[in-house]
PDB file of C-alpha atoms in Angstrom:
ATOM      1  CA  UNK A   1       1.945  10.320  -4.255  1.00 89.00           C
ATOM      2  CA  UNK A   2       4.759   9.747  -1.787  1.00 91.00           C
ATOM      3  CA  UNK A   3       2.727  11.213   1.067  1.00 93.00           C
ATOM      4  CA  UNK A   4      -0.231   8.988   0.217  1.00 93.00           C
ATOM      5  CA  UNK A   5       1.999   5.913  -0.051  1.00 94.00           C
ATOM      6  CA  UNK A   6       3.612   6.647   3.312  1.00 95.00           C
ATOM      7  CA  UNK A   7       0.223   7.105   4.974  1.00 95.00           C
ATOM      8  CA  UNK A   8      -1.055   3.940   3.274  1.00 94.00           C
ATOM      9  CA  UNK A   9       1.889   1.934   4.582  1.00 94.00           C
ATOM     10  CA  UNK A  10       1.207   3.176   8.098  1.00 95.00           C
ATOM     11  CA  UNK A  11      -2.516   2.384   7.886  1.00 94.00           C
ATOM     12  CA  UNK A  12      -2.509  -0.862   5.876  1.00 94.00           C
ATOM     13  CA  UNK A  13      -2.444  -3.336   8.756  1.00 91.00           C
ATOM     14  CA  UNK A  14      -4.927  -1.389  10.868  1.00 94.00           C
ATOM     15  CA  UNK A  15      -7.393  -0.973   7.989  1.00 94.00           C
ATOM     16  CA  UNK A  16      -7.049  -4.635   6.964  1.00 90.00           C
ATOM     17  CA  UNK A  17      -7.842  -5.826  10.481  1.00 89.00           C
ATOM     18  CA  UNK A  18     -10.852  -3.524  10.791  1.00 91.00           C
ATOM     19  CA  UNK A  19     -12.407  -4.070   7.342  1.00 88.00           C
ATOM     20  CA  UNK A  20     -11.267  -7.623   6.745  1.00 85.00           C
ATOM     21  CA  UNK A  21      -8.215  -8.829   4.879  1.00 81.00           C
ATOM     22  CA  UNK A  22     -10.142 -10.046   1.848  1.00 83.00           C
ATOM     23  CA  UNK A  23     -12.537  -7.132   1.543  1.00 87.00           C
ATOM     24  CA  UNK A  24      -9.864  -4.458   1.883  1.00 90.00           C
ATOM     25  CA  UNK A  25      -8.360  -5.586  -1.445  1.00 89.00           C
ATOM     26  CA  UNK A  26     -11.321  -4.145  -3.362  1.00 89.00           C
ATOM     27  CA  UNK A  27     -12.567  -1.600  -0.810  1.00 91.00           C
ATOM     28  CA  UNK A  28      -9.280   0.332  -0.738  1.00 92.00           C
ATOM     29  CA  UNK A  29      -9.513   0.934  -4.481  1.00 90.00           C
ATOM     30  CA  UNK A  30     -13.244   1.658  -4.359  1.00 92.00           C
ATOM     31  CA  UNK A  31     -12.705   4.270  -1.665  1.00 92.00           C
ATOM     32  CA  UNK A  32      -9.778   6.045  -3.327  1.00 92.00           C
ATOM     33  CA  UNK A  33      -9.938   5.586  -7.122  1.00 91.00           C
ATOM     34  CA  UNK A  34     -13.018   7.810  -7.567  1.00 92.00           C
ATOM     35  CA  UNK A  35     -11.015  10.683  -6.048  1.00 92.00           C
ATOM     36  CA  UNK A  36      -8.889  10.721  -9.199  1.00 91.00           C
ATOM     37  CA  UNK A  37     -11.680  12.812 -10.788  1.00 92.00           C
ATOM     38  CA  UNK A  38     -10.189  15.710  -8.821  1.00 92.00           C
ATOM     39  CA  UNK A  39      -7.243  15.745 -11.248  1.00 91.00           C
ATOM     40  CA  UNK A  40      -9.044  16.563 -14.504  1.00 91.00           C
ATOM     41  CA  UNK A  41     -11.180  19.095 -12.627  1.00 91.00           C
ATOM     42  CA  UNK A  42      -8.116  21.113 -11.582  1.00 88.00           C
ATOM     43  CA  UNK A  43      -7.548  24.560 -13.039  1.00 88.00           C
ATOM     44  CA  UNK A  44      -4.927  27.194 -12.304  1.00 87.00           C
ATOM     45  CA  UNK A  45      -5.108  28.248  -8.678  1.00 88.00           C
ATOM     46  CA  UNK A  46      -6.116  26.476  -5.494  1.00 87.00           C
ATOM     47  CA  UNK A  47      -7.793  23.526  -7.239  1.00 85.00           C
ATOM     48  CA  UNK A  48      -4.338  22.189  -8.123  1.00 90.00           C
ATOM     49  CA  UNK A  49      -3.946  21.367  -4.413  1.00 91.00           C
ATOM     50  CA  UNK A  50      -7.259  19.516  -4.458  1.00 90.00           C
ATOM     51  CA  UNK A  51      -5.989  17.497  -7.443  1.00 91.00           C
ATOM     52  CA  UNK A  52      -2.865  16.637  -5.455  1.00 92.00           C
ATOM     53  CA  UNK A  53      -5.118  15.288  -2.689  1.00 92.00           C
ATOM     54  CA  UNK A  54      -6.796  13.027  -5.268  1.00 91.00           C
ATOM     55  CA  UNK A  55      -3.417  11.734  -6.402  1.00 92.00           C
ATOM     56  CA  UNK A  56      -2.290  11.157  -2.804  1.00 94.00           C
ATOM     57  CA  UNK A  57      -5.534   9.266  -2.080  1.00 94.00           C
ATOM     58  CA  UNK A  58      -4.960   7.058  -5.111  1.00 93.00           C
ATOM     59  CA  UNK A  59      -1.484   6.193  -3.837  1.00 94.00           C
ATOM     60  CA  UNK A  60      -2.758   5.568  -0.302  1.00 95.00           C
ATOM     61  CA  UNK A  61      -5.405   3.132  -1.539  1.00 94.00           C
ATOM     62  CA  UNK A  62      -2.924   1.440  -3.848  1.00 92.00           C
ATOM     63  CA  UNK A  63      -0.494   0.721  -1.024  1.00 95.00           C
ATOM     64  CA  UNK A  64      -3.232  -0.571   1.293  1.00 95.00           C
ATOM     65  CA  UNK A  65      -4.477  -2.842  -1.516  1.00 92.00           C
ATOM     66  CA  UNK A  66      -1.008  -4.137  -2.417  1.00 91.00           C
ATOM     67  CA  UNK A  67      -0.177  -4.962   1.202  1.00 92.00           C
ATOM     68  CA  UNK A  68      -3.450  -6.880   1.615  1.00 90.00           C
ATOM     69  CA  UNK A  69      -3.110  -8.578  -1.759  1.00 88.00           C
ATOM     70  CA  UNK A  70       0.486  -9.643  -1.052  1.00 88.00           C
ATOM     71  CA  UNK A  71      -0.587 -11.067   2.307  1.00 86.00           C
ATOM     72  CA  UNK A  72      -3.348 -13.014   0.588  1.00 84.00           C
ATOM     73  CA  UNK A  73      -0.955 -14.281  -2.078  1.00 86.00           C
ATOM     74  CA  UNK A  74       1.630 -15.385   0.481  1.00 86.00           C
ATOM     75  CA  UNK A  75      -0.973 -17.077   2.699  1.00 84.00           C
ATOM     76  CA  UNK A  76      -2.191 -19.272  -0.146  1.00 85.00           C
ATOM     77  CA  UNK A  77       1.058 -20.046  -1.929  1.00 89.00           C
ATOM     78  CA  UNK A  78       3.229 -22.991  -0.867  1.00 90.00           C
ATOM     79  CA  UNK A  79       6.670 -21.866   0.282  1.00 91.00           C
ATOM     80  CA  UNK A  80       8.442 -23.604  -2.590  1.00 93.00           C
ATOM     81  CA  UNK A  81       6.402 -21.569  -5.134  1.00 94.00           C
ATOM     82  CA  UNK A  82       6.501 -18.148  -3.469  1.00 92.00           C
ATOM     83  CA  UNK A  83       9.325 -16.848  -5.658  1.00 93.00           C
ATOM     84  CA  UNK A  84       7.619 -17.897  -8.872  1.00 94.00           C
ATOM     85  CA  UNK A  85       4.246 -16.526  -7.836  1.00 92.00           C
ATOM     86  CA  UNK A  86       5.751 -13.203  -6.728  1.00 90.00           C
ATOM     87  CA  UNK A  87       7.750 -12.881  -9.943  1.00 93.00           C
ATOM     88  CA  UNK A  88       4.690 -13.656 -12.057  1.00 93.00           C
ATOM     89  CA  UNK A  89       2.548 -11.156 -10.142  1.00 89.00           C
ATOM     90  CA  UNK A  90       5.177  -8.452 -10.606  1.00 89.00           C
ATOM     91  CA  UNK A  91       5.569  -9.247 -14.297  1.00 93.00           C
ATOM     92  CA  UNK A  92       1.824  -8.957 -14.850  1.00 89.00           C
ATOM     93  CA  UNK A  93       1.525  -5.772 -12.755  1.00 85.00           C
ATOM     94  CA  UNK A  94       4.606  -3.977 -13.986  1.00 89.00           C
ATOM     95  CA  UNK A  95       4.408  -5.347 -17.521  1.00 91.00           C
ATOM     96  CA  UNK A  96       1.318  -3.247 -18.124  1.00 89.00           C
ATOM     97  CA  UNK A  97       3.074   0.025 -17.288  1.00 91.00           C
ATOM     98  CA  UNK A  98       4.702   0.510 -20.729  1.00 94.00           C
ATOM     99  CA  UNK A  99       1.415  -0.412 -22.416  1.00 93.00           C
ATOM    100  CA  UNK A 100      -0.381   2.104 -20.226  1.00 91.00           C
ATOM    101  CA  UNK A 101       2.152   4.738 -21.230  1.00 93.00           C
ATOM    102  CA  UNK A 102       1.558   4.059 -24.915  1.00 96.00           C
ATOM    103  CA  UNK A 103      -2.216   4.064 -24.431  1.00 95.00           C
ATOM    104  CA  UNK A 104      -2.029   7.280 -22.393  1.00 95.00           C
ATOM    105  CA  UNK A 105      -0.001   8.954 -25.135  1.00 96.00           C
ATOM    106  CA  UNK A 106      -2.453   7.863 -27.817  1.00 97.00           C
ATOM    107  CA  UNK A 107      -5.436   9.001 -25.749  1.00 97.00           C
ATOM    108  CA  UNK A 108      -3.678  12.281 -24.977  1.00 96.00           C
ATOM    109  CA  UNK A 109      -3.201  12.915 -28.692  1.00 97.00           C
ATOM    110  CA  UNK A 110      -6.829  12.060 -29.438  1.00 97.00           C
ATOM    111  CA  UNK A 111      -8.624  13.663 -26.468  1.00 97.00           C
ATOM    112  CA  UNK A 112      -6.158  16.073 -24.878  1.00 96.00           C
ATOM    113  CA  UNK A 113      -4.785  15.925 -21.353  1.00 92.00           C
ATOM    114  CA  UNK A 114      -8.040  16.694 -19.552  1.00 93.00           C
ATOM    115  CA  UNK A 115     -10.008  14.124 -21.542  1.00 96.00           C
ATOM    116  CA  UNK A 116      -7.316  11.525 -20.942  1.00 95.00           C
ATOM    117  CA  UNK A 117      -7.395  12.209 -17.195  1.00 94.00           C
ATOM    118  CA  UNK A 118     -11.187  11.683 -17.222  1.00 95.00           C
ATOM    119  CA  UNK A 119     -10.760   8.386 -19.074  1.00 95.00           C
ATOM    120  CA  UNK A 120      -8.042   7.344 -16.629  1.00 93.00           C
ATOM    121  CA  UNK A 121     -10.210   8.199 -13.620  1.00 93.00           C
ATOM    122  CA  UNK A 122     -13.070   6.139 -15.052  1.00 94.00           C
ATOM    123  CA  UNK A 123     -10.758   3.242 -15.879  1.00 92.00           C
ATOM    124  CA  UNK A 124      -9.167   3.189 -12.433  1.00 90.00           C
ATOM    125  CA  UNK A 125     -12.556   3.276 -10.755  1.00 91.00           C
ATOM    126  CA  UNK A 126     -13.864   0.446 -12.956  1.00 93.00           C
ATOM    127  CA  UNK A 127     -10.759  -1.620 -12.183  1.00 89.00           C
ATOM    128  CA  UNK A 128     -12.400  -2.457  -8.845  1.00 89.00           C
ATOM    129  CA  UNK A 129     -14.999  -4.662 -10.570  1.00 91.00           C
ATOM    130  CA  UNK A 130     -13.008  -7.922 -11.010  1.00 90.00           C
ATOM    131  CA  UNK A 131     -12.116  -8.048  -7.316  1.00 85.00           C
ATOM    132  CA  UNK A 132     -15.585  -6.889  -6.280  1.00 86.00           C
ATOM    133  CA  UNK A 133     -17.224  -9.653  -8.304  1.00 89.00           C
ATOM    134  CA  UNK A 134     -14.903 -12.302  -6.821  1.00 86.00           C
ATOM    135  CA  UNK A 135     -15.237 -14.145  -3.490  1.00 83.00           C
ATOM    136  CA  UNK A 136     -13.109 -11.379  -1.931  1.00 79.00           C
ATOM    137  CA  UNK A 137     -16.283  -9.299  -1.663  1.00 79.00           C
ATOM    138  CA  UNK A 138     -17.404 -11.156   1.459  1.00 79.00           C
ATOM    139  CA  UNK A 139     -14.121 -12.547   2.781  1.00 77.00           C
ATOM    140  CA  UNK A 140     -13.141 -11.032   6.143  1.00 73.00           C
ATOM    141  CA  UNK A 141     -10.235 -13.318   6.947  1.00 73.00           C
ATOM    142  CA  UNK A 142      -7.681 -14.929   4.707  1.00 68.00           C
ATOM    143  CA  UNK A 143      -7.341 -18.698   4.615  1.00 66.00           C
ATOM    144  CA  UNK A 144      -4.953 -19.882   7.320  1.00 60.00           C
ATOM    145  CA  UNK A 145      -3.859 -23.036   5.532  1.00 50.00           C
ATOM    146  CA  UNK A 146      -2.213 -23.325   2.151  1.00 50.00           C
ATOM    147  CA  UNK A 147      -4.346 -25.030  -0.480  1.00 48.00           C
ATOM    148  CA  UNK A 148      -3.623 -28.807  -0.251  1.00 50.00           C
ATOM    149  CA  UNK A 149      -3.619 -29.346  -4.028  1.00 51.00           C
ATOM    150  CA  UNK A 150      -0.869 -26.718  -4.369  1.00 46.00           C
ATOM    151  CA  UNK A 151       1.236 -27.980  -1.483  1.00 44.00           C
ATOM    152  CA  UNK A 152       2.516 -31.050  -3.310  1.00 45.00           C
TER     153      UNK A 152
END
């Protein structure tokens, strides 16, 4: 994952400029989340390396998405609210990690590790839908001005 994150951090700006700063938020996940199916397909031997590539791709896409999403968030948020908005976004994002751990443990007990990895791959891939169905789907550039109703 570290290799994918490092590569994602090096590519994030370049990819955002080429694809569009709004569209990259959902495209990065759409391009990399399906590769997580390589993990449950792994067996002893060389396929473990292929699974590692899937995990690295997931991390790469996640970093590209987070950089674009943070840029979007900061472009729209008035300066006086940036701290609150960032803290809320982190709480929502990171607050789900313990719940995901509990859910993963329960699914692992019910379906085994391979079944749980398949469910996780499907869930991560489907997580693209909310952003895909939003106005981000067609947005190339981010708004350059902060929303006037928020600037008060």
